[in-house]
């Protein structure tokens, strides 16, 4: 197994983007397998191990770059110790691709990882060969506050969520984490591990990340994405609101002319709830 922490990426990004953490990377990368390059980005508070099933399926045919964001799932906060997170990670991923000489890798991002993938593909379209976003809207605030929420209402709501994540009582935080994961992972046997990843994440990094993605609207940037884009979303009868997902996702990604893939009987963590279906979608995505 080839495991490496890519410090040069952070230094490069700091020099080009004016970042404050030149000595500390925002993420580490573990590289497995050989073949065409695929970058896998996990979501909020997740470990890269959420991709274990995907890795087992792909690593005989692809070289997989498994990203671990600093501050999530017990990883050191490193370059994410203050400020926004997702946009900085996207810039450092661009630096990583350039410094490693990767030739238009495929990028797959789940949840917040999808946000990072969108930022990367829109702001560095020459670096990304194709992009898959797994269950993430370009404007997440719509899912939380509704489509008619004003910018002021979004700002207030995002600030309240940030405050609760950052400084609310620990017992409340733990209870809320368990409740949230129960609605994100349908496979009950897998929930404890995802909860553990959440509870071992740095609360400040989580809070700032959540605030950032709630107050970011990538809709105007979708037309800048030149790579083929696939959006995967779940629909499950026990989560009635997901019945709206086909229409919601189609509308949200219409400017990008994305390919939409629906996976049934799954919650948010599709790689856990429906691994075979997701692997089939990834195979088709990578085959082009």
CSV table of C-alpha atoms in Angstrom, one decimal:
chain,number,residue,atom,x,y,z
A,1,UNK,CA,0.0,0.0,0.0
A,2,UNK,CA,1.4,3.4,-1.0
A,3,UNK,CA,0.4,6.0,1.6
A,4,UNK,CA,1.6,9.5,1.4
A,5,UNK,CA,0.8,12.9,2.9
A,6,UNK,CA,1.2,15.5,0.2
A,7,UNK,CA,2.7,18.6,1.9
A,8,UNK,CA,3.8,20.2,-1.4
A,9,UNK,CA,0.2,20.6,-2.4
A,10,UNK,CA,-0.5,22.8,0.5
A,11,UNK,CA,2.6,24.9,-0.1
A,12,UNK,CA,1.7,25.4,-3.7
A,13,UNK,CA,-1.9,26.3,-2.9
A,14,UNK,CA,-0.8,28.8,-0.3
A,15,UNK,CA,1.6,30.5,-2.7
A,16,UNK,CA,-1.0,30.8,-5.4
A,17,UNK,CA,-4.2,31.5,-3.4
A,18,UNK,CA,-2.8,33.5,-0.5
A,19,UNK,CA,-3.7,30.8,2.1
A,20,UNK,CA,-2.5,31.1,5.6
A,21,UNK,CA,-1.4,27.5,6.3
A,22,UNK,CA,1.5,27.1,3.9
A,23,UNK,CA,3.2,24.4,6.2
A,24,UNK,CA,0.1,22.3,6.8
A,25,UNK,CA,-2.0,20.5,4.2
A,26,UNK,CA,-5.8,20.5,4.5
A,27,UNK,CA,-6.0,16.8,3.6
A,28,UNK,CA,-3.9,13.7,3.2
A,29,UNK,CA,-4.0,11.2,0.4
A,30,UNK,CA,-3.7,7.4,0.4
A,31,UNK,CA,-3.0,5.9,-3.0
A,32,UNK,CA,-4.1,2.4,-3.9
A,33,UNK,CA,-4.1,0.3,-7.0
A,34,UNK,CA,-2.9,1.1,-10.5
A,35,UNK,CA,-4.4,2.4,-13.7
A,36,UNK,CA,-6.3,5.5,-14.7
A,37,UNK,CA,-6.5,8.0,-11.8
A,38,UNK,CA,-9.6,8.4,-9.7
A,39,UNK,CA,-9.9,10.8,-6.8
A,40,UNK,CA,-12.4,9.9,-4.0
A,41,UNK,CA,-13.6,12.6,-1.6
A,42,UNK,CA,-15.7,11.7,1.4
A,43,UNK,CA,-18.3,13.9,3.0
A,44,UNK,CA,-18.7,15.9,6.2
A,45,UNK,CA,-17.0,14.2,9.2
A,46,UNK,CA,-16.4,11.1,7.2
A,47,UNK,CA,-13.3,8.9,7.0
A,48,UNK,CA,-12.0,7.8,3.7
A,49,UNK,CA,-12.8,4.3,4.8
A,50,UNK,CA,-16.5,5.0,3.7
A,51,UNK,CA,-15.1,4.1,0.3
A,52,UNK,CA,-13.7,0.7,1.3
A,53,UNK,CA,-16.3,-1.2,-0.7
A,54,UNK,CA,-15.7,1.0,-3.7
A,55,UNK,CA,-12.0,0.6,-3.4
A,56,UNK,CA,-12.3,-3.2,-3.3
A,57,UNK,CA,-14.3,-3.0,-6.5
A,58,UNK,CA,-12.1,-0.6,-8.4
A,59,UNK,CA,-8.5,-0.9,-7.3
A,60,UNK,CA,-7.6,-3.7,-9.7
A,61,UNK,CA,-8.4,-1.4,-12.6
A,62,UNK,CA,-7.7,2.1,-11.3
A,63,UNK,CA,-5.2,4.1,-9.3
A,64,UNK,CA,-7.3,5.5,-6.4
A,65,UNK,CA,-6.5,8.6,-4.5
A,66,UNK,CA,-8.3,8.5,-1.2
A,67,UNK,CA,-8.7,11.9,0.3
A,68,UNK,CA,-9.0,12.4,4.1
A,69,UNK,CA,-9.9,15.9,5.2
A,70,UNK,CA,-8.1,17.3,8.2
A,71,UNK,CA,-10.3,17.5,11.3
A,72,UNK,CA,-12.7,14.7,10.2
A,73,UNK,CA,-13.0,11.2,11.8
A,74,UNK,CA,-10.1,11.8,14.1
A,75,UNK,CA,-7.6,13.1,11.5
A,76,UNK,CA,-5.5,16.1,12.7
A,77,UNK,CA,-7.1,19.5,11.9
A,78,UNK,CA,-3.8,20.6,10.2
A,79,UNK,CA,-4.6,23.3,7.6
A,80,UNK,CA,-8.3,23.3,8.5
A,81,UNK,CA,-7.8,24.8,12.0
A,82,UNK,CA,-9.6,28.0,11.1
A,83,UNK,CA,-11.5,29.6,8.3
A,84,UNK,CA,-13.5,28.0,5.5
A,85,UNK,CA,-12.7,24.5,4.5
A,86,UNK,CA,-14.3,23.3,1.2
A,87,UNK,CA,-13.0,26.0,-1.1
A,88,UNK,CA,-9.5,25.7,0.3
A,89,UNK,CA,-9.5,21.9,-0.1
A,90,UNK,CA,-10.6,22.4,-3.7
A,91,UNK,CA,-7.7,24.7,-4.4
A,92,UNK,CA,-5.2,22.3,-2.8
A,93,UNK,CA,-6.7,19.4,-4.8
A,94,UNK,CA,-6.0,21.4,-7.9
A,95,UNK,CA,-2.4,21.8,-6.7
A,96,UNK,CA,-2.2,18.1,-5.9
A,97,UNK,CA,-3.3,17.1,-9.4
A,98,UNK,CA,-0.8,19.5,-11.0
A,99,UNK,CA,2.1,18.6,-8.8
A,100,UNK,CA,1.5,14.8,-9.2
A,101,UNK,CA,1.1,15.2,-13.0
A,102,UNK,CA,-2.3,13.5,-13.0
A,103,UNK,CA,-3.9,13.7,-16.5
A,104,UNK,CA,-7.5,14.7,-16.1
A,105,UNK,CA,-8.4,12.3,-13.3
A,106,UNK,CA,-12.0,11.3,-12.6
A,107,UNK,CA,-13.3,12.8,-9.4
A,108,UNK,CA,-16.0,11.3,-7.2
A,109,UNK,CA,-17.3,13.2,-4.2
A,110,UNK,CA,-20.0,12.3,-1.7
A,111,UNK,CA,-22.0,15.0,0.1
A,112,UNK,CA,-19.6,17.8,1.0
A,113,UNK,CA,-17.0,15.9,-1.1
A,114,UNK,CA,-19.4,16.6,-4.0
A,115,UNK,CA,-19.3,20.3,-3.2
A,116,UNK,CA,-15.5,20.2,-3.3
A,117,UNK,CA,-15.7,18.3,-6.6
A,118,UNK,CA,-18.0,20.9,-8.1
A,119,UNK,CA,-15.7,23.7,-7.0
A,120,UNK,CA,-12.7,21.9,-8.4
A,121,UNK,CA,-14.3,21.2,-11.8
A,122,UNK,CA,-15.8,24.7,-12.1
A,123,UNK,CA,-12.7,26.6,-11.1
A,124,UNK,CA,-10.1,24.4,-12.7
A,125,UNK,CA,-12.0,22.8,-15.7
A,126,UNK,CA,-8.7,21.8,-17.4
A,127,UNK,CA,-7.7,19.5,-14.5
A,128,UNK,CA,-10.8,17.3,-14.2
A,129,UNK,CA,-11.6,14.5,-16.7
A,130,UNK,CA,-15.1,13.7,-15.3
A,131,UNK,CA,-17.0,14.4,-12.1
A,132,UNK,CA,-19.5,12.3,-10.1
A,133,UNK,CA,-21.4,14.0,-7.3
A,134,UNK,CA,-23.2,11.7,-4.9
A,135,UNK,CA,-26.3,13.2,-3.2
A,136,UNK,CA,-25.3,16.9,-3.0
A,137,UNK,CA,-27.1,20.0,-4.3
A,138,UNK,CA,-25.1,22.9,-5.8
A,139,UNK,CA,-27.2,25.1,-3.4
A,140,UNK,CA,-27.6,23.1,-0.2
A,141,UNK,CA,-29.5,25.9,1.6
A,142,UNK,CA,-32.6,25.1,-0.4
A,143,UNK,CA,-32.8,21.6,1.2
A,144,UNK,CA,-32.5,23.2,4.7
A,145,UNK,CA,-34.4,26.4,4.5
A,146,UNK,CA,-36.6,26.1,1.4
A,147,UNK,CA,-36.4,27.7,-2.0
A,148,UNK,CA,-37.9,31.0,-0.9
A,149,UNK,CA,-35.5,31.7,1.9
A,150,UNK,CA,-33.9,35.1,1.6
A,151,UNK,CA,-30.1,35.5,1.9
A,152,UNK,CA,-30.7,37.0,5.3
A,153,UNK,CA,-32.7,34.0,6.4
A,154,UNK,CA,-30.1,31.6,5.0
A,155,UNK,CA,-27.3,33.5,6.8
A,156,UNK,CA,-29.2,33.5,10.1
A,157,UNK,CA,-30.0,29.8,9.8
A,158,UNK,CA,-26.5,28.8,8.9
A,159,UNK,CA,-25.1,30.9,11.8
A,160,UNK,CA,-27.4,29.1,14.2
A,161,UNK,CA,-26.4,25.7,13.0
A,162,UNK,CA,-22.8,26.6,13.2
A,163,UNK,CA,-23.2,27.8,16.8
A,164,UNK,CA,-24.9,24.6,17.8
A,165,UNK,CA,-22.3,22.4,16.2
A,166,UNK,CA,-19.4,24.5,17.6
A,167,UNK,CA,-20.3,25.2,21.2
A,168,UNK,CA,-23.6,23.4,22.1
A,169,UNK,CA,-23.5,21.0,25.1
A,170,UNK,CA,-21.6,17.8,24.3
A,171,UNK,CA,-24.5,15.6,25.3
A,172,UNK,CA,-26.8,17.4,22.9
A,173,UNK,CA,-24.2,17.2,20.2
A,174,UNK,CA,-23.8,13.5,20.6
A,175,UNK,CA,-27.6,12.9,20.6
A,176,UNK,CA,-28.1,15.0,17.5
A,177,UNK,CA,-25.3,13.2,15.8
A,178,UNK,CA,-26.9,9.8,16.4
A,179,UNK,CA,-30.3,11.1,15.3
A,180,UNK,CA,-28.8,12.6,12.1
A,181,UNK,CA,-27.0,9.5,11.1
A,182,UNK,CA,-30.1,7.4,11.7
A,183,UNK,CA,-31.6,9.4,8.8
A,184,UNK,CA,-28.5,9.1,6.6
A,185,UNK,CA,-27.6,5.5,6.9
A,186,UNK,CA,-30.4,3.0,6.3
A,187,UNK,CA,-28.2,0.0,7.2
A,188,UNK,CA,-28.5,-0.1,11.0
A,189,UNK,CA,-25.4,-2.3,11.5
A,190,UNK,CA,-23.3,0.4,9.8
A,191,UNK,CA,-24.6,3.4,11.8
A,192,UNK,CA,-22.3,3.1,14.8
A,193,UNK,CA,-19.1,3.4,12.7
A,194,UNK,CA,-20.5,6.5,10.9
A,195,UNK,CA,-21.5,8.0,14.3
A,196,UNK,CA,-18.0,7.3,15.7
A,197,UNK,CA,-16.5,9.1,12.7
A,198,UNK,CA,-18.8,12.1,13.5
A,199,UNK,CA,-18.0,12.1,17.2
A,200,UNK,CA,-14.2,11.9,16.6
A,201,UNK,CA,-14.3,14.9,14.2
A,202,UNK,CA,-13.2,18.3,15.3
A,203,UNK,CA,-16.4,20.3,16.1
A,204,UNK,CA,-15.0,23.6,14.9
A,205,UNK,CA,-14.0,22.1,11.5
A,206,UNK,CA,-17.4,20.5,11.2
A,207,UNK,CA,-19.2,23.7,12.1
A,208,UNK,CA,-17.2,25.9,9.8
A,209,UNK,CA,-17.6,23.4,7.0
A,210,UNK,CA,-21.3,23.2,7.4
A,211,UNK,CA,-21.7,27.0,7.5
A,212,UNK,CA,-19.6,27.3,4.4
A,213,UNK,CA,-21.6,24.8,2.3
A,214,UNK,CA,-24.9,26.2,3.5
A,215,UNK,CA,-23.9,29.7,2.5
A,216,UNK,CA,-22.4,28.7,-0.8
A,217,UNK,CA,-24.4,28.7,-4.1
A,218,UNK,CA,-22.5,26.9,-6.9
A,219,UNK,CA,-25.4,27.2,-9.3
A,220,UNK,CA,-23.9,30.1,-11.2
A,221,UNK,CA,-20.7,28.1,-11.7
A,222,UNK,CA,-22.2,25.0,-13.1
A,223,UNK,CA,-21.8,26.3,-16.7
A,224,UNK,CA,-18.1,26.5,-16.1
A,225,UNK,CA,-17.8,22.7,-15.7
A,226,UNK,CA,-16.6,21.2,-19.0
A,227,UNK,CA,-16.1,17.7,-17.7
A,228,UNK,CA,-18.9,15.1,-18.1
A,229,UNK,CA,-21.0,15.4,-14.9
A,230,UNK,CA,-23.0,12.5,-13.3
A,231,UNK,CA,-25.2,13.2,-10.3
A,232,UNK,CA,-26.3,10.2,-8.2
A,233,UNK,CA,-29.1,10.6,-5.7
A,234,UNK,CA,-31.1,8.2,-3.4
A,235,UNK,CA,-34.9,7.6,-3.2
A,236,UNK,CA,-36.4,5.6,-0.4
A,237,UNK,CA,-40.0,5.0,0.6
A,238,UNK,CA,-39.2,5.5,4.3
A,239,UNK,CA,-37.9,9.0,3.6
A,240,UNK,CA,-41.0,10.6,1.9
A,241,UNK,CA,-39.2,13.8,0.9
A,242,UNK,CA,-36.9,11.9,-1.4
A,243,UNK,CA,-39.8,11.3,-3.7
A,244,UNK,CA,-39.2,14.9,-4.8
A,245,UNK,CA,-35.5,14.3,-5.5
A,246,UNK,CA,-35.9,13.4,-9.3
A,247,UNK,CA,-37.4,16.8,-10.0
A,248,UNK,CA,-35.3,18.7,-7.5
A,249,UNK,CA,-32.0,17.4,-8.7
A,250,UNK,CA,-33.0,17.7,-12.4
A,251,UNK,CA,-33.8,21.4,-11.8
A,252,UNK,CA,-30.7,22.1,-9.7
A,253,UNK,CA,-28.3,20.7,-12.3
A,254,UNK,CA,-30.1,21.7,-15.4
A,255,UNK,CA,-27.5,24.4,-16.3
A,256,UNK,CA,-24.8,21.7,-16.4
A,257,UNK,CA,-26.7,19.1,-18.5
A,258,UNK,CA,-25.7,16.5,-16.0
A,259,UNK,CA,-26.5,12.8,-16.3
A,260,UNK,CA,-28.9,11.9,-13.4
A,261,UNK,CA,-28.7,8.5,-11.7
A,262,UNK,CA,-31.4,7.4,-9.2
A,263,UNK,CA,-30.6,4.6,-6.7
A,264,UNK,CA,-33.6,3.2,-4.9
A,265,UNK,CA,-33.9,2.0,-1.3
A,266,UNK,CA,-31.0,4.0,0.0
A,267,UNK,CA,-30.4,6.9,2.4
A,268,UNK,CA,-27.6,9.4,2.0
A,269,UNK,CA,-24.7,7.0,2.4
A,270,UNK,CA,-25.4,5.1,-0.9
A,271,UNK,CA,-22.0,3.4,-0.8
A,272,UNK,CA,-23.1,1.7,2.4
A,273,UNK,CA,-26.8,1.1,1.8
A,274,UNK,CA,-26.6,0.1,-1.9
A,275,UNK,CA,-23.0,-0.7,-2.7
A,276,UNK,CA,-23.6,-2.9,-5.7
A,277,UNK,CA,-25.9,-0.3,-7.4
A,278,UNK,CA,-23.4,2.5,-6.7
A,279,UNK,CA,-20.5,0.4,-8.0
A,280,UNK,CA,-22.5,-0.2,-11.2
A,281,UNK,CA,-23.1,3.5,-11.6
A,282,UNK,CA,-19.4,4.2,-11.0
A,283,UNK,CA,-18.4,1.6,-13.6
A,284,UNK,CA,-20.6,3.3,-16.2
A,285,UNK,CA,-19.4,6.7,-15.2
A,286,UNK,CA,-15.7,5.7,-15.5
A,287,UNK,CA,-16.3,3.9,-18.8
A,288,UNK,CA,-17.6,7.1,-20.2
